[in-house]
Coordinates of C-alpha atoms in Angstrom, one line a residue:
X25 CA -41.7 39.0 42.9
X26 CA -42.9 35.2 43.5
X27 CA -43.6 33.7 47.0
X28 CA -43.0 30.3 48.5
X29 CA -45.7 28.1 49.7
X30 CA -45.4 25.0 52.1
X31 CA -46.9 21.7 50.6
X32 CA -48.7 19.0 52.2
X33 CA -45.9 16.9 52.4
X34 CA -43.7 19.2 54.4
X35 CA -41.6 20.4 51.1
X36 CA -41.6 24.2 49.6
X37 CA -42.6 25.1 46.2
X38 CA -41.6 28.3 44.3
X39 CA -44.3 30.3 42.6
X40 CA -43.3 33.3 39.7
X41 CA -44.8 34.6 36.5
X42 CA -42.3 34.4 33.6
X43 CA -42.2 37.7 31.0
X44 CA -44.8 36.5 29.0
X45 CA -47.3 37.0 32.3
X46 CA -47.7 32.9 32.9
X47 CA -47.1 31.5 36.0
X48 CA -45.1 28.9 37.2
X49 CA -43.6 26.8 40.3
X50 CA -41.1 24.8 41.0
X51 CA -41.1 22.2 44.5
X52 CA -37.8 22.3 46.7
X53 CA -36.9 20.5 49.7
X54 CA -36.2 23.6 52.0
X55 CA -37.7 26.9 51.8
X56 CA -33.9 28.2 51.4
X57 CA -33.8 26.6 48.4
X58 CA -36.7 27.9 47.3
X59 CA -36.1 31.5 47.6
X60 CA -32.9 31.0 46.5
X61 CA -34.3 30.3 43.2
X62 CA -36.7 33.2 43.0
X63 CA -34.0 35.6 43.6
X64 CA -32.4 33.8 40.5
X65 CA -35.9 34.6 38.9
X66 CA -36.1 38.1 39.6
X67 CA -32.3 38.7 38.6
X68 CA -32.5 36.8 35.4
X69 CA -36.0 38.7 34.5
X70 CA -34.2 42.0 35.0
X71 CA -31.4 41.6 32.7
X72 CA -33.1 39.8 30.4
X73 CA -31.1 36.6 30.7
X74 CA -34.4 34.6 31.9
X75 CA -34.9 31.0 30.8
X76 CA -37.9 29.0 31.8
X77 CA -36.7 26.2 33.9
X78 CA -39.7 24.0 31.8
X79 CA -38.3 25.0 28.3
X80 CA -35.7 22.6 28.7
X81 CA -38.1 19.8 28.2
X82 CA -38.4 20.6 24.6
X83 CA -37.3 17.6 22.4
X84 CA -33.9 17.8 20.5
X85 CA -35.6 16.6 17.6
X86 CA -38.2 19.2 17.7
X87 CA -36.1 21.8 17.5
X88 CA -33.5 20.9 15.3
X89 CA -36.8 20.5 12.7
X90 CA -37.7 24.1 13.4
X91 CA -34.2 25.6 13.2
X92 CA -33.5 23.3 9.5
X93 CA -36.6 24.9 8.5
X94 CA -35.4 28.6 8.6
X95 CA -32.4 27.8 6.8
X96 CA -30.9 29.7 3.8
X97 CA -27.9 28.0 2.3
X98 CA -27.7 26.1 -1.1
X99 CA -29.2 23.3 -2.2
X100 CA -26.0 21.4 -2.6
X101 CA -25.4 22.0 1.0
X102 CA -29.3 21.9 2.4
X103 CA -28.9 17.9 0.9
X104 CA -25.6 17.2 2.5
X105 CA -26.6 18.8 6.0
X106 CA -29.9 16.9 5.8
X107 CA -28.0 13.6 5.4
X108 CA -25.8 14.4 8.2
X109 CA -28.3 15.5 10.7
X110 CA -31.0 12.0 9.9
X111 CA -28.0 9.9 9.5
X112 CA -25.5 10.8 12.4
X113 CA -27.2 13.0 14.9
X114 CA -30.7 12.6 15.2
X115 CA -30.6 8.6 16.0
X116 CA -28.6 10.0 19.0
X117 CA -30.4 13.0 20.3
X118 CA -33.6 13.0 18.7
X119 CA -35.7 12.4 21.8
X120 CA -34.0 13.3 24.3
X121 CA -35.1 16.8 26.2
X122 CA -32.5 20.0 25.1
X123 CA -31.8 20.8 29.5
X124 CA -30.6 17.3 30.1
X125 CA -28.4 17.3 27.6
X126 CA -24.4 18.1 29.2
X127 CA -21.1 18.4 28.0
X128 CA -20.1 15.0 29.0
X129 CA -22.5 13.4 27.0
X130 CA -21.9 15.1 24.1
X131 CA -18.1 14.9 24.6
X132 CA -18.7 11.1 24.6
X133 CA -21.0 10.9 21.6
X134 CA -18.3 12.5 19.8
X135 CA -15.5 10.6 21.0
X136 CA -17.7 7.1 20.3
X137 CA -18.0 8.6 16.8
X138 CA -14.4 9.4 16.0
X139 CA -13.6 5.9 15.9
X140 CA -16.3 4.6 13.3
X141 CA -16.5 7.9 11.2
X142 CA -14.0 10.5 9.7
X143 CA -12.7 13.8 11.3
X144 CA -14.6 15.2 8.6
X145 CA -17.8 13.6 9.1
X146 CA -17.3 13.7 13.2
X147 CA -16.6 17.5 12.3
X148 CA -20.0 18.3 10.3
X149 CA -21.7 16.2 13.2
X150 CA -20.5 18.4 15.9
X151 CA -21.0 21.8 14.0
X152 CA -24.9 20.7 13.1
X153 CA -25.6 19.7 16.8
X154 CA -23.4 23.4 18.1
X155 CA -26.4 25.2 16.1
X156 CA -29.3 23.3 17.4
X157 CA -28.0 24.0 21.2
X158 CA -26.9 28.1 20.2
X159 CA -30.2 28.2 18.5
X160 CA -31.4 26.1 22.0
X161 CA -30.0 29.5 23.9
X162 CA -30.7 31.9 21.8
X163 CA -34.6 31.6 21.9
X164 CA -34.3 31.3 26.2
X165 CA -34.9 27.4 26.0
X166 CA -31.8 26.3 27.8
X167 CA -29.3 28.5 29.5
X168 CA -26.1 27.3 28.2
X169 CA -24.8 25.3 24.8
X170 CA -23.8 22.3 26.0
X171 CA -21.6 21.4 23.2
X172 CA -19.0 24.8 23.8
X173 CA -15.3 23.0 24.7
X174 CA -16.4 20.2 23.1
X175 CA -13.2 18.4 21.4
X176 CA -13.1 16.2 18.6
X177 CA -9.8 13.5 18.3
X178 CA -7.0 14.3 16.5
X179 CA -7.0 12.1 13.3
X180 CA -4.8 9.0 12.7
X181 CA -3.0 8.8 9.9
X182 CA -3.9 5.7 8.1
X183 CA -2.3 3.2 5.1
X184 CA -5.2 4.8 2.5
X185 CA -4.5 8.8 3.5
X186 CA -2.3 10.8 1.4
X187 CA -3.0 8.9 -2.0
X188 CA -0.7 10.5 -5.2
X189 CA -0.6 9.0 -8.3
X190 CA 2.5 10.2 -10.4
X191 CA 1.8 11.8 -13.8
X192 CA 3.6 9.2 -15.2
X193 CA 1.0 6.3 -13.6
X194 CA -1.9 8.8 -15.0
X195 CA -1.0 9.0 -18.5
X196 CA 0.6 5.5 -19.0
X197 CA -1.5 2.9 -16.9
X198 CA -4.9 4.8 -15.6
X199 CA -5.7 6.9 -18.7
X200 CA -5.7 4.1 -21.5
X201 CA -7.2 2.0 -18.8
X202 CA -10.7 4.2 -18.8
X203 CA -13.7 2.8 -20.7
X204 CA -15.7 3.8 -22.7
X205 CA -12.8 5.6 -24.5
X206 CA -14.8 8.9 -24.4
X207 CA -14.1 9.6 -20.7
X208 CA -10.3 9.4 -20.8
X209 CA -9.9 13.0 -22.0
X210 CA -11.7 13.9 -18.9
X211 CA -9.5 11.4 -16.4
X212 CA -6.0 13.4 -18.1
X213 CA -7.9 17.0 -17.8
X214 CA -9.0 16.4 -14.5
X215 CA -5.4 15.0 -13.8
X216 CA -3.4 17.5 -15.3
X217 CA -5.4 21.1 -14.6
X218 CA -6.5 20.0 -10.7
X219 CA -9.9 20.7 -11.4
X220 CA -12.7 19.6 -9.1
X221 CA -15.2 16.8 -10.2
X222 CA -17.8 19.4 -10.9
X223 CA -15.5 21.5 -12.4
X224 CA -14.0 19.3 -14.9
X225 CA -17.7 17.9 -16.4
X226 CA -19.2 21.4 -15.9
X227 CA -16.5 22.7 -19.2
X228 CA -18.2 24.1 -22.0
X229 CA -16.9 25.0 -25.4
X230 CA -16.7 28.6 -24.1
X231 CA -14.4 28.3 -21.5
X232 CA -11.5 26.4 -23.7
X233 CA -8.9 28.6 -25.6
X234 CA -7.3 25.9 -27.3
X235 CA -4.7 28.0 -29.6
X236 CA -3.6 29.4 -26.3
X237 CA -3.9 26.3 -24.4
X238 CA -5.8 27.2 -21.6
X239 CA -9.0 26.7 -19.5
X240 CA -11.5 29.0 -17.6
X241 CA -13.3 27.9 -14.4
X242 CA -16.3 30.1 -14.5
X243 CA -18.9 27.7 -13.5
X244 CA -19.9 24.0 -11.7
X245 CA -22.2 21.0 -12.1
X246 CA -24.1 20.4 -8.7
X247 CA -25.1 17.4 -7.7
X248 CA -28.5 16.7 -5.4
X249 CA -30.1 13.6 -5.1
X250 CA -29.2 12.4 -8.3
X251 CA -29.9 15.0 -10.0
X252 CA -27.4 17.3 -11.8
X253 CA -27.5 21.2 -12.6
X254 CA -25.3 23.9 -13.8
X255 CA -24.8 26.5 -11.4
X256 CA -23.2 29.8 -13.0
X257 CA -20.3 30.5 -10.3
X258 CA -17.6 28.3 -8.9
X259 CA -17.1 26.6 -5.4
X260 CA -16.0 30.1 -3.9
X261 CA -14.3 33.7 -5.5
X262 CA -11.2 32.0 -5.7
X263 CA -12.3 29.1 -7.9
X264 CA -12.9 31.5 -10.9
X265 CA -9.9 31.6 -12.3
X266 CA -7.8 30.3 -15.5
X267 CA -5.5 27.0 -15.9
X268 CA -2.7 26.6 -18.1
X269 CA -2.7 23.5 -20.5
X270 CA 0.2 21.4 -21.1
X271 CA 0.8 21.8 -24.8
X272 CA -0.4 17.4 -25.3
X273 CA -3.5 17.8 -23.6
X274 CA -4.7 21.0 -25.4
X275 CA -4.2 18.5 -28.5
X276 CA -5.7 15.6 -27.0
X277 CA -8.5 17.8 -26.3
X278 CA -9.2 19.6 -29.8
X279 CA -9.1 15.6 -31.2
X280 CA -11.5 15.0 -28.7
X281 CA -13.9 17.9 -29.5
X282 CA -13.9 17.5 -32.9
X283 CA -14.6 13.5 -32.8
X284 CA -17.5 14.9 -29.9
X285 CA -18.8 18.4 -30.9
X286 CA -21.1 19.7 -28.1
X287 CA -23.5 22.5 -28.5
X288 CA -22.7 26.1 -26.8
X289 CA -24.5 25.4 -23.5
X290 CA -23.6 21.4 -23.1
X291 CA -21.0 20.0 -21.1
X292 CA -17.8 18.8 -23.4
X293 CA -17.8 15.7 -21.0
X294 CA -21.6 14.9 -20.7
X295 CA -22.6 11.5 -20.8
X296 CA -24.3 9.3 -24.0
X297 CA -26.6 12.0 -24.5
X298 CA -25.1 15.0 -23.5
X299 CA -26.3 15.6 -20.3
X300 CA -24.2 16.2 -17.6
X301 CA -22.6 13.1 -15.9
X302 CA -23.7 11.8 -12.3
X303 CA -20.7 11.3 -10.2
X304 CA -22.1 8.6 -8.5
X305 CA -22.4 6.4 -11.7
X306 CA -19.2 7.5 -13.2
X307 CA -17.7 6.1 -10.2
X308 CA -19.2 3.5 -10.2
X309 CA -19.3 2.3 -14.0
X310 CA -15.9 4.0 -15.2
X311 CA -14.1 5.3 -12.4
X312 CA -13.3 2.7 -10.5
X313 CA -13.2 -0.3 -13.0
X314 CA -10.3 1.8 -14.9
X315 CA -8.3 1.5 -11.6
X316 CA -9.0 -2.5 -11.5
X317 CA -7.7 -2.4 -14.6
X318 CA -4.7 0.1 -14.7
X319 CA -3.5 -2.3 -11.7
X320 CA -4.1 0.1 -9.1
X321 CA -7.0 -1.5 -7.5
X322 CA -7.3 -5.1 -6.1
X323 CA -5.9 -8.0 -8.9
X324 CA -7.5 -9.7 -12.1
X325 CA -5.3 -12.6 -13.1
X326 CA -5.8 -15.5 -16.4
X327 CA -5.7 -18.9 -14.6
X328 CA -6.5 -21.8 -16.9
X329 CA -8.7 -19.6 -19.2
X330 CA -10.5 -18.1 -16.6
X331 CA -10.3 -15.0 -14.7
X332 CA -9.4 -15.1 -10.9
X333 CA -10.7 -11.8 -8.7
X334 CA -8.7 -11.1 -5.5
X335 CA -10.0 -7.9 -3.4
X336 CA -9.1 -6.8 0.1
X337 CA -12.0 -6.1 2.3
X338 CA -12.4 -3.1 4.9
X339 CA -11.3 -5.8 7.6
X340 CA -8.1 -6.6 5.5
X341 CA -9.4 -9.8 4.9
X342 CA -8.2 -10.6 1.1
X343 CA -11.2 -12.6 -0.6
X344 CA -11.0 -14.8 -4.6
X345 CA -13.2 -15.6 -7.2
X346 CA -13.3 -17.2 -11.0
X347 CA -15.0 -15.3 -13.4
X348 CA -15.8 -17.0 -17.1
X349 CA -14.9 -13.4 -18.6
X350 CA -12.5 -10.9 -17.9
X351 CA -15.1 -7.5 -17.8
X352 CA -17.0 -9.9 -15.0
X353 CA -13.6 -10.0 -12.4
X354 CA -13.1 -5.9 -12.8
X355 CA -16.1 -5.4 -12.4
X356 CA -16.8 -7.8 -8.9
X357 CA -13.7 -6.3 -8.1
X358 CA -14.5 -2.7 -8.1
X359 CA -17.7 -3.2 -6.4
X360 CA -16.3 -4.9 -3.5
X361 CA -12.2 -4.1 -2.9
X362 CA -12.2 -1.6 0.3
X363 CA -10.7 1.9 -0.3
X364 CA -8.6 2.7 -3.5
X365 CA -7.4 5.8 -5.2
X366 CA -10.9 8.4 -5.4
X367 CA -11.5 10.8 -8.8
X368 CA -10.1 13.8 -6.0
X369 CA -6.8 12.3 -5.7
X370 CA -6.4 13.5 -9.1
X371 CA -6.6 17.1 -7.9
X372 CA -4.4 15.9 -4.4
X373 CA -1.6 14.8 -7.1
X374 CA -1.8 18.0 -9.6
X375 CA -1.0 20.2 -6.4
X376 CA 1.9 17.8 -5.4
X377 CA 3.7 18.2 -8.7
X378 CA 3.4 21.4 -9.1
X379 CA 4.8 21.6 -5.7
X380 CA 7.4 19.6 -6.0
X381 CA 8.1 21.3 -9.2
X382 CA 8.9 24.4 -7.0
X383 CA 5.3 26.8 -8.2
X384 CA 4.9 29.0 -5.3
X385 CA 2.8 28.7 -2.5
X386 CA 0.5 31.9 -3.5
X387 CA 0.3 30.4 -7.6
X388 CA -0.4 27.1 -6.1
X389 CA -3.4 28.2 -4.3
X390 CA -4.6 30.6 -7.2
X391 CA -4.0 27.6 -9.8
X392 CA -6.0 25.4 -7.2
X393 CA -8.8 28.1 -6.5
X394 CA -8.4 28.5 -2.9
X395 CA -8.9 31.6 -0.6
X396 CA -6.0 30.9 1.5
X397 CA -2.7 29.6 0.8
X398 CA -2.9 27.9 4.4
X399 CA -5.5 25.4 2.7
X400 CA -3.2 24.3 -0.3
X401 CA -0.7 23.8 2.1
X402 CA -2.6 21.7 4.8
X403 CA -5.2 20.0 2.7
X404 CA -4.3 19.7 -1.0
X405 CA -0.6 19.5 -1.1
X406 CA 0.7 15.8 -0.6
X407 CA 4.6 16.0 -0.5
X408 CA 6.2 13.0 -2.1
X409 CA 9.2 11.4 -1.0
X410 CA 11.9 13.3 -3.2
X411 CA 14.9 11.1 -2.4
X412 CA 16.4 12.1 -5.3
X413 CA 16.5 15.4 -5.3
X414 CA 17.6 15.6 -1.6
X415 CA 20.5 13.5 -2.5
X416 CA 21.2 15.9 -5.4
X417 CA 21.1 18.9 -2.8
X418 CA 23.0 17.2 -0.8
X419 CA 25.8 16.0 -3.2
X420 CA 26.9 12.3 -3.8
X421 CA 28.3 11.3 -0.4
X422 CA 32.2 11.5 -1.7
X423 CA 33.0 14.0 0.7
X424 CA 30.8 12.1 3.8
X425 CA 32.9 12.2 7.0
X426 CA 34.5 8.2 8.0
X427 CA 32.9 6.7 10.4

């Protein structure tokens, strides 16, 4: 049991030994107070709840280096937490000590955050800063996690969400739009099999059936740094699984594979020389001047000979420029037009088709490669706006009541 000793200066200060045999005090203004706190002590000590009052002075930023350090997760996802935690949360609570942290603050932060960065961004922010704090109370440095009720905003819907491009748009304006030709088998299988990114230029010869028209999804390309590598297993259980090829594409692709053969173990869509392709570059070298191109991204116009630019930026301010050459205006134009239609949509579109076409909910999600039909449902599936076929459902209107 501690004791309580008077000061000097007419104030009372708490004296203990913690577990570990150190000993340590605490000053309060009345002795009440004082022994008030020991009894906490001796309580806490015996049900093994004990925190040291001076282990909350530990910096954030300290220990959110120690608990990255034990991780055990993927590369892939190591790289993409790393990101998060330098370029979101440590410039916030890097130095500041893990006990004066409180809900409100971090309630706050999160609210500031929501309106410069996406639910999904604000939502990896919050979970990396939950497991500092629960790692925080786990190993007795503060008593509580300070970030438990902690609420992010509901997300607005905005003019850029819920982008679909109909298969129609995909085959006849975005397809002949890619360059160099090579690549537009890979925009139409992408588009018309819902594969993801790493999916789609992870395909080898193996895992095509051609005669039968279908694909396997038995493996991924991963992406760190720059730096691409096979890995031998899909996203999760669900995304090994086979897709069916419509009957133009299976010939589209044969034409392609015998104009491009590729060895056993190289990806059918690798780049100049055969490795696989970096996102990154693709999207920035083919990707998105195909959709300046196809018309669905910013405007290129002729005037007098020359080529005029006009791009939107993220302000809405709309912005021109001449160009001597044509290649010149796409290109300034992809670079700097805000938003636009990403290489994802594609597989955001496939799942609208199909559910528009009427495919079940449960082949949906298999098709897509998700554990749970909830997800194809609430993330993947963008319902268009059938008029049509309501007003076929619904009849012509002969028989509408007057009035």
């Amino acid at each position: 049991m501690g004791f309580v000793d008077k000061t000097a200066g007419g104030k009372f200060k708490a004296y203990w030994r913690e577990p570990s045999g150190s000993q340590r005090s605490k000053t309060f203004g009345t002795e009440r107070e004082a022994k008030a706190f020991l009894a906490q002590v001796e309580v806490s000590r015996s049900n093994g709840t004990y925190v040291s009052p001076h282990a909350g002075r530990t910096r954030f930023g300290d220990h959110a280096g120690e608990w990255m350090a034990v991780w055990n997760i993927e590369r892939t996802t190591r790289a993409r937490d790393e990101s998060i935690m330098r370029t979101h949360v440590l410039p916030q609570w890097k130095d500041w000590q893990l006990g004066k942290i409180d809900n409100l603050s971090v309630q706050k932060w999160i609210t500031d955050l929501s309106a410069r960065r996406s639910r999904a961004t604000v939502a990896e922010c919050k979970r990396l800063m939950s497991g500092v704090m629960r790692s925080a109370v786990k190993n007795r440095l503060i008593g509580v996690d300070p970030t438990v009720g902690v609420r992010i905003p509901k997300r607005r819907v905005r003019d850029t969400d819920d982008q679909v491009i109909s298969r129609q748009e995909v085959r006849e304006l975005l397809v002949p739009a890619v360059r160099p030709e090579r690549y537009r088998v890979l925009v139409a299988t992408a588009a018309f099999t819902g594969m993801r990114w790493g999916e789609a230029v992870g395909l080898r010869r193996d895992a095509v059936d051609l005669d039968n028209g279908m694909v396997w999804v038995v493996r991924t390309i991963t992406e760190v740094a720059g730096h691409t590598e096979f890995k031998p297993y899909p996203k999760s259980g669900a995304g090994r699984r086979s897709i069916p090829l419509p009957g133009w594409l299976a010939d589209e692709l044969g034409e392609y594979l015998a104009a491009h053969p590729v060895g056993e173990r190289d990806p059918i869509f690798g780049n100049e020389v055969g490795r696989p392709l970096s996102r990154t570059s693709f999207r920035s070298r083919v990707w998105r001047p195909a959709l300046v191109r196809a018309g669905l991204l910013g405007e290129v116009e002729e005037v007098s000979g020359k080529f005029e630019a006009v791009w939107m930026d993220v302000d809405g301010d709309v912005h021109s420029q001449v160009f001597a050459r044509y290649e010149q205006a796409v290109v300034h134009v992809a670079r700097s037009e805000h938003g636009g239609l990403r290489f994802h949509d594609l597989r955001h579109s496939y799942g609208t088709w199909l559910a528009d076409d009427g495919i079940p909910p449960h082949r949906l999600a298999k098709i897509l490669g998700h554990e749970e039909v909830t997800t194809t449902m609430q993330l993947y599936v963008r319902r268009t706006d059938d008029h049509d076929g309501i007003r076929g459902l619904l009849g012509d209107g002969a028989d509408r009541p007057a009035g």
